[in-house]
Amino acid sequence: MRKLSPLVLAMLVLGFAFLYLPILAMIVYSFNASRLVTVWDAANSPTLKWYGELFANDQILEAARLSFEIAALTATGAVVLGTLAAFALVRYGAFGGRALFTGLTTAPMVLPEVITGLSLLLLFVALESMIGWPAGRGQLTTTIAHVTFTAAYVVVVVQSRLATMDRSLEEAAMDLGARPWKVFFVVTLPIIAPAIASGWLLAFILSWDDVVIASFVSGPGSTTLPMLIFSKVRLGVSPDINALATILVLIVSTVVVGLGLLLYRRERQRQREVRAAVAADSR
Amino acid sequence: MSATARGPRAAAPGAPLRGALATGARLGLARRLVIGLPYFWLLLFFLVPFLIVLKISLSTTALRLPPYEPLVTWAADGVMQVKLHWSNFGFVLGDELYRTALLNSIEIAGVSTLICLLIGYPMAYGIARAPSAWRNVLFLLVALPFFTSFLLRVYAWIGLLGRNGPVNDLLLALGLVDQPLQLLQTDFAVYVGMVYSYLPFMVLPLYAAIEKLDLTLLEAAADLGARPVKTFFTVTLPLTKEGIFAGCLLVFIPAVGEFVIPALLGGPDTLMIGRVVWDEFFSNRDWPIASAIAILMLVLLLGFVVLLQRLQSREGRA
């Protein structure tokens, strides 16, 4: 491997410093006793007082619960919808309306959130005045909106796994007389499971983070956590939000890094087993 | 693609029964469900909403619920009347405020994309050329911000750029300024937020392109006497063009419609089109104008994508 030139190395260090110092600063300030957040109160810091206040704040806890529910439902719905769509795209070749279908599965990813949110709200309003459903806006409409825009990401993840998987296993099962449904659940699903898990996580996090679309499609009684954070920080920094941010960033990083390592190990293990099997076979 | 994928059903979607009989009734039903369910969902919750936005953009506001006039009315004698108000588009395009917002969004998104490219390219290059043990770690470090809240990462800058924040402290300590600068609620803060938030979107496709690069080509150029700088501009850059296009697309498009960053870091005069849609909708309750702006923004972005693809395919042929 060639040595990196000092210039590239410097850019790498500066770039990562730029990406991570703000998050680091936010974490450090969450232990600052001063209400002014960025003015370090050396006499009383570090302190956990903002964490204590956080867990005593019913509004934040309630919003977190709502967001968690929406995100979990969204991820599950998006995985079902996205896996079906990926299957249709990879396995069913040319079907009527395929071009439109392909467009519909990728467009939600590149569309500005403001447009997605606005258009979905207008749909819900129109539907309500036409058929009376959905009655009002809240958790249900937010979940529907989130499923719609996160399913696109699941499609991408699952599609690439489906396209590269070895189909001979399915054919073998089919030859041995397994019905298509059984082949799917016993052979295909376990093979694409890592992709589905990543898709689920991605959809969960996208839903959990979304503030713009939720602001359009949710109702007065259902303020999600990002909506609450947004309305609070619009007025400036607030110490309890730093504490909340620290918790969220740490949880997400742990889960993502952990899952990444797990999937990486599993993949390596699988490759080793395949190699071992091939070697044993050829002997 | 398997042979069954091109069954008679694919050719004749209008004849489900015949197709089902040909490929086995059970499989036919499964197939119909697998395609039909996501198709129906996306049509209902993605395509139809657009048509409604388009419809409302051709309407006028009204003091009713929903707050716009219906396009189609029925006269007493059963005659259908359709009123299309193209004037919304004329109004938006003719109005100074909307025009400024549109141009501002393009400028801010364009400059941010360029800065992301200038910072992101050397980063991606460094990651792709790092020792392989490091590469996965660095890749994960770039990908991680994707998963950590966008909102919170923008929020982090409110503290950093504040009057008594660390950036001002540093400037004061270095003696570069005598008193704290107003950094927040300026265009500068918006640029910082944009570049910060969208940098990973630029680095990842660039990394993918640079990693694929055939190193022997660079060695060949060096052997033939090309200097590193010349090799970079004549070999490396052209061969990683695809990554550059993809990165620019991934940054520019969401940046044009960005709402959270100008709302949190920008000042009252930082006009961006996503923010204007939001304000028209929530503050002015002018649904037709908000819809018209959304449609114009969409046309603009589509135009940009088409332009970039043209450019890319022309490069590909050359």
mmCIF file of C-alpha atoms in Angstrom, chain A residues 1-4 7-8 11-12 14-16 18-23 25-26 29 36-39 80-85 87-101 103-105 107-116 118-127 129 133 143-145 147-148 151 167 179-181 198 201-202 205-206 208-209 211-213 215-216 225-227 229-230 233-234 236-239 241-242 244-246 248-249 252-253 256-257 260 264, chain B residues 1-2 5-6 9-11 13 26-27 29-35 37-39 41-50 52-53 55-56 65-66 68 118-120 122-132 135-136 138-153 155-160 164-166 169 185 192 195-196 199-200 215 218-219 249-250 253-254 256-260 263-264 273-275 277-279 281-282 287 290-291 293-295 297-298 301:
data_model
loop_
_atom_site.group_PDB
_atom_site.id
_atom_site.type_symbol
_atom_site.label_atom_id
_atom_site.label_comp_id
_atom_site.label_asym_id
_atom_site.label_seq_id
_atom_site.Cartn_x
_atom_site.Cartn_y
_atom_site.Cartn_z
ATOM 1 C CA MET A 1 0.000 0.000 0.000
ATOM 2 C CA ARG A 2 1.288 3.400 -0.964
ATOM 3 C CA LYS A 3 1.868 5.877 1.821
ATOM 4 C CA LEU A 4 -0.668 8.676 2.064
ATOM 5 C CA LEU A 7 -1.800 16.721 2.296
ATOM 6 C CA VAL A 8 -4.334 13.893 2.021
ATOM 7 C CA MET A 11 -7.487 16.605 4.934
ATOM 8 C CA LEU A 12 -8.529 13.294 6.438
ATOM 9 C CA LEU A 14 -9.433 17.852 9.451
ATOM 10 C CA GLY A 15 -12.450 16.277 7.762
ATOM 11 C CA PHE A 16 -13.085 13.837 10.572
ATOM 12 C CA PHE A 18 -15.115 18.637 11.365
ATOM 13 C CA LEU A 19 -17.547 15.710 11.389
ATOM 14 C CA TYR A 20 -17.057 14.712 14.997
ATOM 15 C CA LEU A 21 -16.000 17.733 17.085
ATOM 16 C CA PRO A 22 -19.490 19.309 17.092
ATOM 17 C CA ILE A 23 -21.042 16.084 18.366
ATOM 18 C CA ALA A 25 -18.801 19.343 22.077
ATOM 19 C CA MET A 26 -22.528 18.697 22.424
ATOM 20 C CA TYR A 29 -21.725 20.508 27.275
ATOM 21 C CA LEU A 36 -25.868 29.010 29.238
ATOM 22 C CA VAL A 37 -24.716 25.634 27.855
ATOM 23 C CA THR A 38 -21.520 26.839 26.147
ATOM 24 C CA VAL A 39 -20.195 28.802 29.129
ATOM 25 C CA VAL A 80 -42.812 -5.819 4.404
ATOM 26 C CA LEU A 81 -43.563 -3.362 1.621
ATOM 27 C CA GLY A 82 -39.931 -2.849 0.630
ATOM 28 C CA THR A 83 -39.133 -6.572 0.532
ATOM 29 C CA LEU A 84 -42.173 -7.242 -1.646
ATOM 30 C CA ALA A 85 -41.180 -4.429 -3.988
ATOM 31 C CA PHE A 87 -38.763 -9.123 -4.892
ATOM 32 C CA ALA A 88 -40.993 -7.834 -7.680
ATOM 33 C CA LEU A 89 -38.115 -5.824 -9.160
ATOM 34 C CA VAL A 90 -35.487 -8.575 -8.988
ATOM 35 C CA ARG A 91 -37.533 -11.691 -9.709
ATOM 36 C CA TYR A 92 -40.452 -10.716 -11.903
ATOM 37 C CA GLY A 93 -38.608 -9.246 -14.840
ATOM 38 C CA ALA A 94 -40.802 -7.242 -17.142
ATOM 39 C CA PHE A 95 -44.296 -6.763 -15.781
ATOM 40 C CA GLY A 96 -46.867 -4.230 -16.825
ATOM 41 C CA GLY A 97 -46.006 -0.805 -15.427
ATOM 42 C CA ARG A 98 -42.523 -1.794 -14.298
ATOM 43 C CA ALA A 99 -40.979 1.531 -15.316
ATOM 44 C CA LEU A 100 -43.477 3.492 -13.224
ATOM 45 C CA PHE A 101 -43.024 1.043 -10.366
ATOM 46 C CA GLY A 103 -39.675 5.266 -10.427
ATOM 47 C CA LEU A 104 -42.118 5.121 -7.537
ATOM 48 C CA THR A 105 -39.744 3.032 -5.428
ATOM 49 C CA ALA A 107 -38.340 8.806 -6.053
ATOM 50 C CA PRO A 108 -39.161 9.131 -2.328
ATOM 51 C CA MET A 109 -35.429 9.042 -1.542
ATOM 52 C CA VAL A 110 -34.485 12.077 -3.606
ATOM 53 C CA LEU A 111 -37.581 14.162 -3.036
ATOM 54 C CA PRO A 112 -37.231 17.155 -0.691
ATOM 55 C CA GLU A 113 -39.017 16.340 2.550
ATOM 56 C CA VAL A 114 -41.054 19.517 2.370
ATOM 57 C CA ILE A 115 -42.701 18.296 -0.843
ATOM 58 C CA THR A 116 -43.317 14.766 0.489
ATOM 59 C CA LEU A 118 -47.019 18.715 1.870
ATOM 60 C CA SER A 119 -48.315 16.260 -0.732
ATOM 61 C CA LEU A 120 -49.178 13.584 1.832
ATOM 62 C CA LEU A 121 -50.994 16.054 4.030
ATOM 63 C CA LEU A 122 -53.038 17.236 1.043
ATOM 64 C CA LEU A 123 -53.884 13.598 0.293
ATOM 65 C CA PHE A 124 -55.017 12.924 3.853
ATOM 66 C CA VAL A 125 -57.155 16.050 3.858
ATOM 67 C CA ALA A 126 -58.710 15.123 0.513
ATOM 68 C CA LEU A 127 -59.334 11.525 1.607
ATOM 69 C CA SER A 129 -63.325 15.002 3.077
ATOM 70 C CA TRP A 133 -60.765 8.268 6.475
ATOM 71 C CA THR A 143 -46.859 6.172 10.300
ATOM 72 C CA ILE A 144 -48.323 5.896 6.789
ATOM 73 C CA ALA A 145 -46.183 8.811 5.610
ATOM 74 C CA VAL A 147 -43.672 3.880 5.695
ATOM 75 C CA THR A 148 -44.001 5.479 2.272
ATOM 76 C CA ALA A 151 -39.772 1.721 2.158
ATOM 77 C CA ARG A 167 -30.331 -19.071 -6.522
ATOM 78 C CA ARG A 179 -43.782 -25.253 -2.536
ATOM 79 C CA PRO A 180 -42.898 -21.655 -3.489
ATOM 80 C CA TRP A 181 -44.094 -20.269 -0.148
ATOM 81 C CA SER A 198 -30.391 -3.457 8.016
ATOM 82 C CA LEU A 201 -32.897 -0.418 11.289
ATOM 83 C CA LEU A 202 -32.508 2.179 8.571
ATOM 84 C CA ILE A 205 -33.865 5.568 12.341
ATOM 85 C CA LEU A 206 -35.195 7.604 9.417
ATOM 86 C CA TRP A 208 -37.274 8.332 14.473
ATOM 87 C CA ASP A 209 -35.328 11.363 13.128
ATOM 88 C CA VAL A 211 -39.143 16.329 11.745
ATOM 89 C CA VAL A 212 -40.327 17.861 8.464
ATOM 90 C CA ILE A 213 -42.730 15.206 7.183
ATOM 91 C CA SER A 215 -44.782 18.295 11.148
ATOM 92 C CA PHE A 216 -46.986 18.258 8.072
ATOM 93 C CA LEU A 225 -39.766 13.722 19.698
ATOM 94 C CA PRO A 226 -38.045 15.485 16.749
ATOM 95 C CA MET A 227 -40.981 17.910 16.507
ATOM 96 C CA ILE A 229 -36.866 19.103 19.928
ATOM 97 C CA PHE A 230 -37.288 21.342 16.895
ATOM 98 C CA VAL A 233 -34.207 24.535 19.852
ATOM 99 C CA ARG A 234 -35.751 27.100 17.517
ATOM 100 C CA GLY A 236 -31.792 28.608 21.054
ATOM 101 C CA VAL A 237 -29.692 26.046 22.909
ATOM 102 C CA SER A 238 -31.172 24.305 25.889
ATOM 103 C CA PRO A 239 -29.163 22.136 28.293
ATOM 104 C CA ILE A 241 -31.640 18.888 24.791
ATOM 105 C CA ASN A 242 -27.869 18.401 25.003
ATOM 106 C CA LEU A 244 -31.121 14.098 25.298
ATOM 107 C CA ALA A 245 -28.877 14.381 22.235
ATOM 108 C CA THR A 246 -26.045 12.660 24.085
ATOM 109 C CA LEU A 248 -29.656 9.396 21.496
ATOM 110 C CA VAL A 249 -26.290 9.671 19.761
ATOM 111 C CA VAL A 252 -27.676 4.934 17.905
ATOM 112 C CA SER A 253 -23.891 4.691 17.546
ATOM 113 C CA VAL A 256 -25.224 0.740 14.425
ATOM 114 C CA VAL A 257 -21.616 -0.155 15.212
ATOM 115 C CA GLY A 260 -22.359 -3.573 11.649
ATOM 116 C CA TYR A 264 -19.584 -8.311 9.185
ATOM 117 C CA MET B 1 -33.834 -13.482 -14.993
ATOM 118 C CA SER B 2 -35.496 -16.862 -14.845
ATOM 119 C CA ALA B 5 -40.347 -14.411 -15.158
ATOM 120 C CA ARG B 6 -41.305 -13.890 -18.776
ATOM 121 C CA ARG B 9 -48.677 -12.768 -17.532
ATOM 122 C CA ALA B 10 -45.877 -10.337 -18.072
ATOM 123 C CA ALA B 11 -46.859 -9.812 -21.654
ATOM 124 C CA PRO B 13 -51.364 -8.112 -17.660
ATOM 125 C CA ARG B 26 -50.958 -20.389 -6.662
ATOM 126 C CA LEU B 27 -47.903 -18.714 -8.123
ATOM 127 C CA LEU B 29 -51.814 -15.125 -6.903
ATOM 128 C CA ALA B 30 -48.500 -14.731 -5.082
ATOM 129 C CA ARG B 31 -47.075 -12.796 -7.958
ATOM 130 C CA ARG B 32 -50.073 -10.533 -8.118
ATOM 131 C CA LEU B 33 -49.793 -9.843 -4.400
ATOM 132 C CA VAL B 34 -46.053 -9.266 -4.450
ATOM 133 C CA ILE B 35 -46.306 -6.710 -7.220
ATOM 134 C CA LEU B 37 -49.404 -4.561 -2.743
ATOM 135 C CA PRO B 38 -46.401 -2.197 -2.907
ATOM 136 C CA TYR B 39 -47.629 -0.861 -6.239
ATOM 137 C CA TRP B 41 -49.418 1.593 -1.698
ATOM 138 C CA LEU B 42 -46.991 3.733 -3.715
ATOM 139 C CA LEU B 43 -49.663 4.826 -6.162
ATOM 140 C CA LEU B 44 -52.009 5.838 -3.356
ATOM 141 C CA PHE B 45 -49.479 7.438 -1.025
ATOM 142 C CA PHE B 46 -46.936 8.763 -3.473
ATOM 143 C CA LEU B 47 -48.321 9.389 -6.937
ATOM 144 C CA VAL B 48 -51.855 10.464 -6.059
ATOM 145 C CA PRO B 49 -50.578 13.043 -3.525
ATOM 146 C CA PHE B 50 -48.609 14.658 -6.348
ATOM 147 C CA ILE B 52 -53.436 16.561 -5.644
ATOM 148 C CA VAL B 53 -50.596 19.064 -5.203
ATOM 149 C CA LYS B 55 -54.544 20.185 -8.689
ATOM 150 C CA ILE B 56 -54.387 22.532 -5.727
ATOM 151 C CA LEU B 65 -62.022 23.755 4.796
ATOM 152 C CA PRO B 66 -59.944 22.622 3.014
ATOM 153 C CA TYR B 68 -58.981 26.135 -1.525
ATOM 154 C CA LEU B 118 -13.593 20.054 -2.315
ATOM 155 C CA ILE B 119 -13.494 18.676 1.238
ATOM 156 C CA GLY B 120 -14.986 15.299 0.406
ATOM 157 C CA PRO B 122 -9.449 14.306 -0.538
ATOM 158 C CA MET B 123 -11.227 12.582 2.360
ATOM 159 C CA ALA B 124 -12.626 9.849 0.147
ATOM 160 C CA TYR B 125 -9.243 9.524 -1.539
ATOM 161 C CA GLY B 126 -7.513 9.211 1.814
ATOM 162 C CA ILE B 127 -9.968 6.542 3.017
ATOM 163 C CA ALA B 128 -9.706 4.546 -0.200
ATOM 164 C CA ARG B 129 -5.905 4.632 -0.056
ATOM 165 C CA ALA B 130 -5.603 4.020 3.683
ATOM 166 C CA PRO B 131 -4.175 0.710 4.953
ATOM 167 C CA SER B 132 -6.899 -1.902 4.679
ATOM 168 C CA ARG B 135 -10.316 1.500 5.735
ATOM 169 C CA ASN B 136 -13.346 -0.228 7.303
ATOM 170 C CA LEU B 138 -12.868 5.129 8.501
ATOM 171 C CA PHE B 139 -15.725 4.051 6.250
ATOM 172 C CA LEU B 140 -17.894 3.352 9.286
ATOM 173 C CA LEU B 141 -16.949 6.753 10.726
ATOM 174 C CA VAL B 142 -18.211 8.472 7.576
ATOM 175 C CA ALA B 143 -21.365 6.375 7.463
ATOM 176 C CA LEU B 144 -22.216 6.809 11.139
ATOM 177 C CA PRO B 145 -23.500 10.405 10.829
ATOM 178 C CA PHE B 146 -26.105 9.039 8.402
ATOM 179 C CA PHE B 147 -27.661 7.298 11.347
ATOM 180 C CA THR B 148 -27.285 9.958 14.009
ATOM 181 C CA SER B 149 -30.057 12.483 14.038
ATOM 182 C CA PHE B 150 -29.838 15.137 11.354
ATOM 183 C CA LEU B 151 -31.733 17.549 13.581
ATOM 184 C CA LEU B 152 -29.382 17.083 16.523
ATOM 185 C CA ARG B 153 -26.311 17.473 14.350
ATOM 186 C CA TYR B 155 -28.542 21.716 16.637
ATOM 187 C CA ALA B 156 -24.940 21.145 17.747
ATOM 188 C CA TRP B 157 -23.909 24.152 15.656
ATOM 189 C CA ILE B 158 -26.312 26.514 17.449
ATOM 190 C CA GLY B 159 -24.155 26.162 20.545
ATOM 191 C CA LEU B 160 -20.854 26.224 18.668
ATOM 192 C CA ASN B 164 -20.375 32.930 23.743
ATOM 193 C CA GLY B 165 -19.737 29.678 21.925
ATOM 194 C CA PRO B 166 -16.359 28.020 21.374
ATOM 195 C CA ASP B 169 -13.969 32.080 22.051
ATOM 196 C CA GLN B 185 -28.569 33.543 11.919
ATOM 197 C CA VAL B 192 -21.574 25.506 7.704
ATOM 198 C CA VAL B 195 -21.612 21.274 4.399
ATOM 199 C CA TYR B 196 -21.561 19.587 7.787
ATOM 200 C CA LEU B 199 -20.570 15.890 3.616
ATOM 201 C CA PRO B 200 -21.112 12.133 4.221
ATOM 202 C CA LEU B 215 -3.921 1.533 -9.413
ATOM 203 C CA LEU B 218 -1.675 5.551 -11.959
ATOM 204 C CA GLU B 219 1.595 3.667 -11.937
ATOM 205 C CA LEU B 249 -26.711 14.768 -6.997
ATOM 206 C CA LEU B 250 -27.043 13.395 -3.475
ATOM 207 C CA ILE B 253 -31.098 17.859 -4.444
ATOM 208 C CA PRO B 254 -31.913 17.653 -0.746
ATOM 209 C CA VAL B 256 -32.208 22.886 -2.484
ATOM 210 C CA GLY B 257 -35.331 21.893 -0.580
ATOM 211 C CA GLU B 258 -33.690 22.021 2.846
ATOM 212 C CA PHE B 259 -35.855 23.392 5.624
ATOM 213 C CA VAL B 260 -34.325 22.510 8.990
ATOM 214 C CA ALA B 263 -34.792 27.510 9.963
ATOM 215 C CA LEU B 264 -32.344 26.795 12.793
ATOM 216 C CA ILE B 273 -37.520 27.719 -1.013
ATOM 217 C CA GLY B 274 -38.222 24.875 1.434
ATOM 218 C CA ARG B 275 -38.722 27.424 4.168
ATOM 219 C CA VAL B 277 -43.222 26.468 1.246
ATOM 220 C CA TRP B 278 -43.390 25.820 4.971
ATOM 221 C CA ASP B 279 -44.293 29.417 5.821
ATOM 222 C CA PHE B 281 -48.464 26.580 4.276
ATOM 223 C CA PHE B 282 -48.325 26.947 8.047
ATOM 224 C CA TRP B 287 -52.267 26.095 0.096
ATOM 225 C CA ALA B 290 -47.429 26.513 -1.383
ATOM 226 C CA SER B 291 -48.410 23.838 -3.913
ATOM 227 C CA ILE B 293 -43.914 26.553 -5.278
ATOM 228 C CA ALA B 294 -43.576 22.821 -4.572
ATOM 229 C CA ILE B 295 -44.362 22.019 -8.224
ATOM 230 C CA MET B 297 -39.184 23.226 -7.121
ATOM 231 C CA LEU B 298 -39.864 19.735 -8.438
ATOM 232 C CA LEU B 301 -34.856 19.484 -9.546
#
